[in-house]
Amino acid sequence: MSHVHEASGSAANRVKTLVGALEDAHVLTERELDASIEAFLSRAQPANGGRIVARAWVDPEFRRRLLADGNAAVAELGIDLAHWAPVKLRVVANEPGRHNLIVCTLCSCYPLALLGPSPAWYKSNAYRSRAVRDPRGVLAEFGTQLGDDVEITVWDSTAEVRYLVLPQRPAGTKRATEDALAALVTRNGLIGTALV
Amino acid sequence: MSRIHDMGGLHGFGPLEIESDEPAFHHEWEARVFAINRFLLRAGWYTLDEFRDALEQMPPAEYLEASYYERWLFALESLIRRKGVLDVPGR
């Protein structure tokens, strides 16, 4: 343990030292670390979020179940939510006159398994501090303008509860297949910083 | 009393920096930090709540100076020490 020096040297060197120490202690190997990150990156994809939304757009019963119990509905699609700890998923629906936005003011909680790795802005001090105070200003920086008559609800994530926005189905997509609908769903649309 | 991590509503952090390419990690060491944390959490060395608490123990001035994954590295080093991860012969 003596070779873990806190806050000394560059982060890259500290990590190198840490991995070496963990290997020496037979806690893990570099190969296991590489496998762990690959497993995460291959499974955690915004396409998962897109599939969920598209199903909710075409199947009103699924939509009802999704809004009532996000975990159970997502499990129906065979998507594993747990990435490193069990979390409760709450899906919040955009409707005419009502928009939802997700933030984690305390850190960076985020439905990784459904959206893929979070972007740097989501974890930034600016987003965390401002999303709850000035959501319209934040949305404007994403080029998203909502009318004054649209009420915005901001959901602050925790380690236990993760949120996902169910965007409104775009106009003119009546004939689109479920797969085509899923492809319309963007990661930012699922966070609420964009419309779909 | 709120600590510095409780950022909701704070003023003065300026506009967002929205990257066009949005890489998951900006340096190789960041991916390593992420992987170590994922590995140790899944192996049961500590819980997500303990990790969050360790992040929040970072002194405020350092917290504001640090990048996101530098904060994680601080929490990792602190938990590895406190939990005696390196003391126990593994497997």
Tab-separated table of C-alpha atoms in Angstrom:
chain	number	residue	atom	x	y	z
A	1	MET	CA	0.000	0.000	0.000
A	2	SER	CA	2.929	2.318	0.527
A	3	HIS	CA	3.207	2.775	-3.214
A	4	VAL	CA	-0.140	4.556	-3.527
A	5	HIS	CA	0.667	8.225	-3.256
A	6	GLU	CA	-2.398	10.344	-3.194
A	7	ALA	CA	-2.494	13.450	-5.338
A	8	SER	CA	1.143	13.309	-6.323
A	9	GLY	CA	2.374	13.295	-9.867
A	10	SER	CA	0.281	13.375	-12.999
A	11	ALA	CA	-2.994	11.510	-13.098
A	12	ALA	CA	-1.612	9.198	-15.783
A	13	ASN	CA	1.303	8.217	-13.552
A	14	ARG	CA	-0.913	7.775	-10.522
A	15	VAL	CA	-3.167	5.434	-12.487
A	16	LYS	CA	-0.185	3.471	-13.753
A	17	THR	CA	1.050	3.076	-10.181
A	18	LEU	CA	-2.406	2.070	-9.028
A	19	VAL	CA	-2.831	-0.596	-11.692
A	20	GLY	CA	0.619	-1.974	-10.869
A	21	ALA	CA	-0.223	-2.132	-7.178
A	22	LEU	CA	-3.561	-3.836	-7.853
A	23	GLU	CA	-1.842	-6.370	-10.086
A	24	ASP	CA	0.859	-7.022	-7.481
A	25	ALA	CA	-1.842	-7.608	-4.873
A	26	HIS	CA	-3.592	-10.043	-7.255
A	27	VAL	CA	-6.776	-7.998	-7.143
A	28	LEU	CA	-7.014	-7.645	-10.904
A	29	THR	CA	-5.029	-7.797	-14.121
A	30	GLU	CA	-4.692	-5.268	-16.939
A	31	ARG	CA	-6.387	-7.783	-19.193
A	32	GLU	CA	-9.414	-7.870	-16.882
A	33	LEU	CA	-9.549	-4.079	-16.909
A	34	ASP	CA	-9.514	-3.986	-20.696
A	35	ALA	CA	-12.233	-6.637	-20.813
A	36	SER	CA	-14.311	-4.708	-18.297
A	37	ILE	CA	-14.280	-1.506	-20.308
A	38	GLU	CA	-14.956	-3.319	-23.569
A	39	ALA	CA	-17.918	-5.125	-22.035
A	40	PHE	CA	-19.293	-1.843	-20.812
A	41	LEU	CA	-18.827	0.060	-24.067
A	42	SER	CA	-20.328	-2.731	-26.156
A	43	ARG	CA	-23.515	-3.015	-24.094
A	44	ALA	CA	-24.162	0.571	-23.047
A	45	GLN	CA	-25.528	2.218	-26.185
A	46	PRO	CA	-28.031	4.995	-26.867
A	47	ALA	CA	-29.633	2.510	-29.282
A	48	ASN	CA	-31.073	0.832	-26.172
A	49	GLY	CA	-32.852	4.057	-25.263
A	50	GLY	CA	-34.056	4.386	-28.855
A	51	ARG	CA	-35.570	0.903	-28.841
A	52	ILE	CA	-37.477	1.647	-25.653
A	53	VAL	CA	-38.873	4.906	-26.991
A	54	ALA	CA	-39.864	3.444	-30.361
A	55	ARG	CA	-41.738	0.608	-28.650
A	56	ALA	CA	-43.554	3.121	-26.456
A	57	TRP	CA	-44.525	5.130	-29.564
A	58	VAL	CA	-46.063	2.160	-31.349
A	59	ASP	CA	-47.523	0.296	-28.367
A	60	PRO	CA	-49.717	2.331	-25.991
A	61	GLU	CA	-49.883	-0.534	-23.502
A	62	PHE	CA	-46.097	-0.718	-23.377
A	63	ARG	CA	-45.971	3.052	-22.941
A	64	ARG	CA	-48.331	2.785	-19.982
A	65	ARG	CA	-46.207	0.056	-18.394
A	66	LEU	CA	-43.008	1.988	-19.101
A	67	LEU	CA	-44.272	5.094	-17.337
A	68	ALA	CA	-45.620	3.023	-14.427
A	69	ASP	CA	-42.540	0.843	-13.860
A	70	GLY	CA	-39.511	1.606	-15.998
A	71	ASN	CA	-37.442	-1.328	-14.756
A	72	ALA	CA	-40.072	-3.957	-15.559
A	73	ALA	CA	-40.844	-2.519	-18.990
A	74	VAL	CA	-37.189	-2.304	-19.997
A	75	ALA	CA	-36.664	-5.887	-18.835
A	76	GLU	CA	-39.428	-6.938	-21.259
A	77	LEU	CA	-37.147	-5.815	-24.082
A	78	GLY	CA	-34.284	-7.844	-22.661
A	79	ILE	CA	-32.229	-4.784	-21.786
A	80	ASP	CA	-30.116	-5.080	-18.649
A	81	LEU	CA	-30.254	-1.823	-16.706
A	82	ALA	CA	-27.807	-2.702	-13.973
A	83	HIS	CA	-24.397	-1.516	-14.949
A	84	TRP	CA	-22.658	-1.542	-11.594
A	85	ALA	CA	-25.473	-1.298	-9.138
A	86	PRO	CA	-29.215	-1.851	-9.254
A	87	VAL	CA	-31.045	1.380	-10.023
A	88	LYS	CA	-34.651	2.411	-10.298
A	89	LEU	CA	-35.598	3.755	-13.705
A	90	ARG	CA	-38.230	6.442	-13.945
A	91	VAL	CA	-39.362	7.399	-17.443
A	92	VAL	CA	-40.859	10.870	-17.853
A	93	ALA	CA	-42.936	11.692	-20.932
A	94	ASN	CA	-42.816	14.895	-22.950
A	95	GLU	CA	-46.259	16.037	-23.979
A	96	PRO	CA	-47.692	19.081	-25.718
A	97	GLY	CA	-46.993	21.937	-23.300
A	98	ARG	CA	-44.735	19.857	-21.118
A	99	HIS	CA	-40.996	19.155	-21.454
A	100	ASN	CA	-38.634	17.187	-19.233
A	101	LEU	CA	-34.924	17.661	-18.647
A	102	ILE	CA	-32.517	15.418	-16.727
A	103	VAL	CA	-29.516	16.450	-14.682
A	104	CYS	CA	-27.472	15.130	-11.785
A	105	THR	CA	-26.622	18.204	-9.732
A	106	LEU	CA	-24.630	16.178	-7.200
A	107	CYS	CA	-22.368	14.404	-9.670
A	108	SER	CA	-23.115	12.476	-12.827
A	109	CYS	CA	-25.806	9.851	-12.277
A	110	TYR	CA	-27.163	8.835	-15.640
A	111	PRO	CA	-28.760	5.733	-17.193
A	112	LEU	CA	-25.475	4.553	-18.721
A	113	ALA	CA	-26.870	1.223	-19.836
A	114	LEU	CA	-29.530	2.959	-21.926
A	115	LEU	CA	-27.596	5.955	-23.211
A	116	GLY	CA	-23.967	4.912	-23.416
A	117	PRO	CA	-21.163	6.885	-21.755
A	118	SER	CA	-22.304	10.338	-20.708
A	119	PRO	CA	-20.909	13.336	-22.561
A	120	ALA	CA	-18.487	15.658	-20.776
A	121	TRP	CA	-21.043	18.476	-20.621
A	122	TYR	CA	-23.434	16.330	-18.572
A	123	LYS	CA	-20.733	15.961	-15.906
A	124	SER	CA	-19.614	19.589	-16.071
A	125	ASN	CA	-19.976	22.103	-13.265
A	126	ALA	CA	-21.823	24.409	-15.673
A	127	TYR	CA	-24.570	21.915	-16.553
A	128	ARG	CA	-24.956	20.646	-12.997
A	129	SER	CA	-25.309	24.119	-11.541
A	130	ARG	CA	-27.427	25.717	-14.254
A	131	ALA	CA	-29.876	23.060	-15.417
A	132	VAL	CA	-32.025	23.521	-12.309
A	133	ARG	CA	-31.813	27.311	-12.211
A	134	ASP	CA	-31.925	28.260	-15.884
A	135	PRO	CA	-33.171	25.291	-17.925
A	136	ARG	CA	-34.307	27.511	-20.797
A	137	GLY	CA	-30.865	29.104	-21.022
A	138	VAL	CA	-29.245	25.675	-20.999
A	139	LEU	CA	-31.604	24.394	-23.694
A	140	ALA	CA	-30.865	27.453	-25.819
A	141	GLU	CA	-27.168	26.553	-25.767
A	142	PHE	CA	-28.160	23.263	-27.377
A	143	GLY	CA	-30.199	25.174	-29.953
A	144	THR	CA	-33.428	23.961	-28.392
A	145	GLN	CA	-36.076	26.672	-28.123
A	146	LEU	CA	-39.350	25.983	-26.353
A	147	GLY	CA	-42.333	28.280	-26.313
A	148	ASP	CA	-43.066	30.251	-23.155
A	149	ASP	CA	-46.226	28.191	-22.746
A	150	VAL	CA	-44.200	24.983	-22.398
A	151	GLU	CA	-43.630	23.973	-18.811
A	152	ILE	CA	-40.202	22.462	-18.127
A	153	THR	CA	-39.720	19.923	-15.361
A	154	VAL	CA	-36.119	19.244	-14.342
A	155	TRP	CA	-35.396	15.849	-12.797
A	156	ASP	CA	-32.368	15.592	-10.531
A	157	SER	CA	-30.912	12.083	-10.642
A	158	THR	CA	-29.549	10.248	-7.660
A	159	ALA	CA	-27.474	7.146	-7.134
A	160	GLU	CA	-30.733	5.219	-6.702
A	161	VAL	CA	-33.051	6.763	-9.285
A	162	ARG	CA	-32.177	7.346	-12.935
A	163	TYR	CA	-34.432	9.200	-15.348
A	164	LEU	CA	-35.075	8.824	-19.041
A	165	VAL	CA	-37.096	11.246	-21.154
A	166	LEU	CA	-39.735	9.772	-23.437
A	167	PRO	CA	-39.777	12.309	-26.287
A	168	GLN	CA	-42.906	13.084	-28.292
A	169	ARG	CA	-43.264	11.097	-31.473
A	170	PRO	CA	-42.342	13.364	-34.393
A	171	ALA	CA	-45.112	14.424	-36.756
A	172	GLY	CA	-45.280	12.635	-40.094
A	173	THR	CA	-44.040	9.273	-38.819
A	174	LYS	CA	-47.344	7.385	-38.876
A	175	ARG	CA	-46.080	4.866	-41.423
A	176	ALA	CA	-42.578	4.472	-40.011
A	177	THR	CA	-41.515	1.045	-38.777
A	178	GLU	CA	-40.448	0.566	-35.185
A	179	ASP	CA	-36.809	0.260	-36.283
A	180	ALA	CA	-37.041	3.458	-38.308
A	181	LEU	CA	-38.591	5.233	-35.325
A	182	ALA	CA	-35.828	3.981	-33.028
A	183	ALA	CA	-33.264	5.458	-35.401
A	184	LEU	CA	-34.862	8.908	-35.012
A	185	VAL	CA	-34.240	8.967	-31.270
A	186	THR	CA	-31.139	10.879	-30.254
A	187	ARG	CA	-29.175	10.622	-27.049
A	188	ASN	CA	-29.842	14.294	-26.268
A	189	GLY	CA	-33.526	13.694	-26.911
A	190	LEU	CA	-33.455	11.096	-24.132
A	191	ILE	CA	-31.806	13.575	-21.743
A	192	GLY	CA	-34.167	16.349	-22.776
A	193	THR	CA	-31.613	18.800	-24.143
A	194	ALA	CA	-33.053	18.250	-27.623
A	195	LEU	CA	-36.410	17.495	-29.189
A	196	VAL	CA	-36.795	14.458	-31.432
B	1	MET	CA	-24.662	22.156	5.436
B	2	SER	CA	-24.083	21.453	1.794
B	3	ARG	CA	-20.716	20.479	0.432
B	4	ILE	CA	-19.173	21.663	-2.818
B	5	HIS	CA	-20.505	18.723	-4.828
B	6	ASP	CA	-24.040	20.068	-4.223
B	7	MET	CA	-23.872	22.301	-7.278
B	8	GLY	CA	-27.525	22.762	-8.194
B	9	GLY	CA	-28.252	26.464	-8.563
B	10	LEU	CA	-24.690	27.742	-8.019
B	11	HIS	CA	-23.744	30.752	-10.100
B	12	GLY	CA	-20.609	31.534	-12.034
B	13	PHE	CA	-19.665	28.378	-13.945
B	14	GLY	CA	-20.252	29.980	-17.317
B	15	PRO	CA	-21.654	28.508	-20.516
B	16	LEU	CA	-21.580	24.833	-21.414
B	17	GLU	CA	-18.760	23.382	-23.454
B	18	ILE	CA	-20.433	21.102	-25.940
B	19	GLU	CA	-17.928	19.029	-27.896
B	20	SER	CA	-18.702	18.027	-31.451
B	21	ASP	CA	-17.176	14.552	-31.128
B	22	GLU	CA	-17.964	13.806	-27.459
B	23	PRO	CA	-15.369	11.097	-26.776
B	24	ALA	CA	-16.243	8.849	-23.818
B	25	PHE	CA	-12.735	9.395	-22.474
B	26	HIS	CA	-10.233	12.117	-23.240
B	27	HIS	CA	-7.148	10.244	-22.018
B	28	GLU	CA	-6.293	6.590	-21.745
B	29	TRP	CA	-5.897	6.909	-17.980
B	30	GLU	CA	-9.531	8.051	-17.692
B	31	ALA	CA	-10.732	4.807	-19.252
B	32	ARG	CA	-8.483	2.939	-16.820
B	33	VAL	CA	-9.960	4.783	-13.850
B	34	PHE	CA	-13.452	3.986	-15.081
B	35	ALA	CA	-12.530	0.323	-15.551
B	36	ILE	CA	-10.868	-0.020	-12.135
B	37	ASN	CA	-13.912	1.469	-10.458
B	38	ARG	CA	-16.288	-0.765	-12.401
B	39	PHE	CA	-14.187	-3.795	-11.538
B	40	LEU	CA	-13.899	-3.054	-7.808
B	41	LEU	CA	-17.602	-2.151	-7.498
B	42	ARG	CA	-18.660	-5.362	-9.207
B	43	ALA	CA	-16.216	-7.366	-7.103
B	44	GLY	CA	-17.905	-5.944	-4.002
B	45	TRP	CA	-14.968	-4.026	-2.551
B	46	TYR	CA	-17.265	-1.092	-1.922
B	47	THR	CA	-20.721	0.099	-2.873
B	48	LEU	CA	-21.783	2.882	-5.208
B	49	ASP	CA	-22.844	4.924	-2.183
B	50	GLU	CA	-19.390	4.543	-0.676
B	51	PHE	CA	-17.848	5.654	-3.950
B	52	ARG	CA	-20.121	8.682	-4.111
B	53	ASP	CA	-19.276	9.531	-0.510
B	54	ALA	CA	-15.559	9.226	-1.258
B	55	LEU	CA	-15.949	11.700	-4.142
B	56	GLU	CA	-17.758	14.098	-1.864
B	57	GLN	CA	-14.936	13.954	0.709
B	58	MET	CA	-12.614	15.747	-1.685
B	59	PRO	CA	-11.555	19.111	-0.243
B	60	PRO	CA	-13.637	21.843	-1.946
B	61	ALA	CA	-10.743	23.743	-3.506
B	62	GLU	CA	-9.301	20.538	-4.983
B	63	TYR	CA	-12.758	19.437	-6.135
B	64	LEU	CA	-13.219	22.635	-8.149
B	65	GLU	CA	-9.739	22.363	-9.654
B	66	ALA	CA	-10.047	18.711	-10.581
B	67	SER	CA	-11.424	17.282	-13.790
B	68	TYR	CA	-14.214	14.725	-13.562
B	69	TYR	CA	-11.960	11.676	-13.697
B	70	GLU	CA	-9.363	13.285	-11.423
B	71	ARG	CA	-12.149	13.337	-8.830
B	72	TRP	CA	-12.764	9.666	-9.501
B	73	LEU	CA	-9.073	8.923	-9.108
B	74	PHE	CA	-9.059	10.688	-5.752
B	75	ALA	CA	-12.046	8.590	-4.620
B	76	LEU	CA	-10.474	5.365	-5.926
B	77	GLU	CA	-7.185	5.951	-4.133
B	78	SER	CA	-8.994	6.832	-0.955
B	79	LEU	CA	-11.287	3.772	-1.044
B	80	ILE	CA	-8.495	1.383	-1.993
B	81	ARG	CA	-6.590	2.590	1.038
B	82	ARG	CA	-9.551	2.594	3.433
B	83	LYS	CA	-10.842	-0.799	2.320
B	84	GLY	CA	-7.416	-2.400	2.450
B	85	VAL	CA	-7.790	-3.607	-1.123
B	86	LEU	CA	-4.037	-3.966	-1.492
B	87	ASP	CA	-3.565	-5.616	1.892
B	88	VAL	CA	-5.589	-8.725	1.214
B	89	PRO	CA	-4.132	-11.501	-0.893
B	90	GLY	CA	-6.603	-11.859	-3.742
B	91	ARG	CA	-7.935	-15.133	-5.061
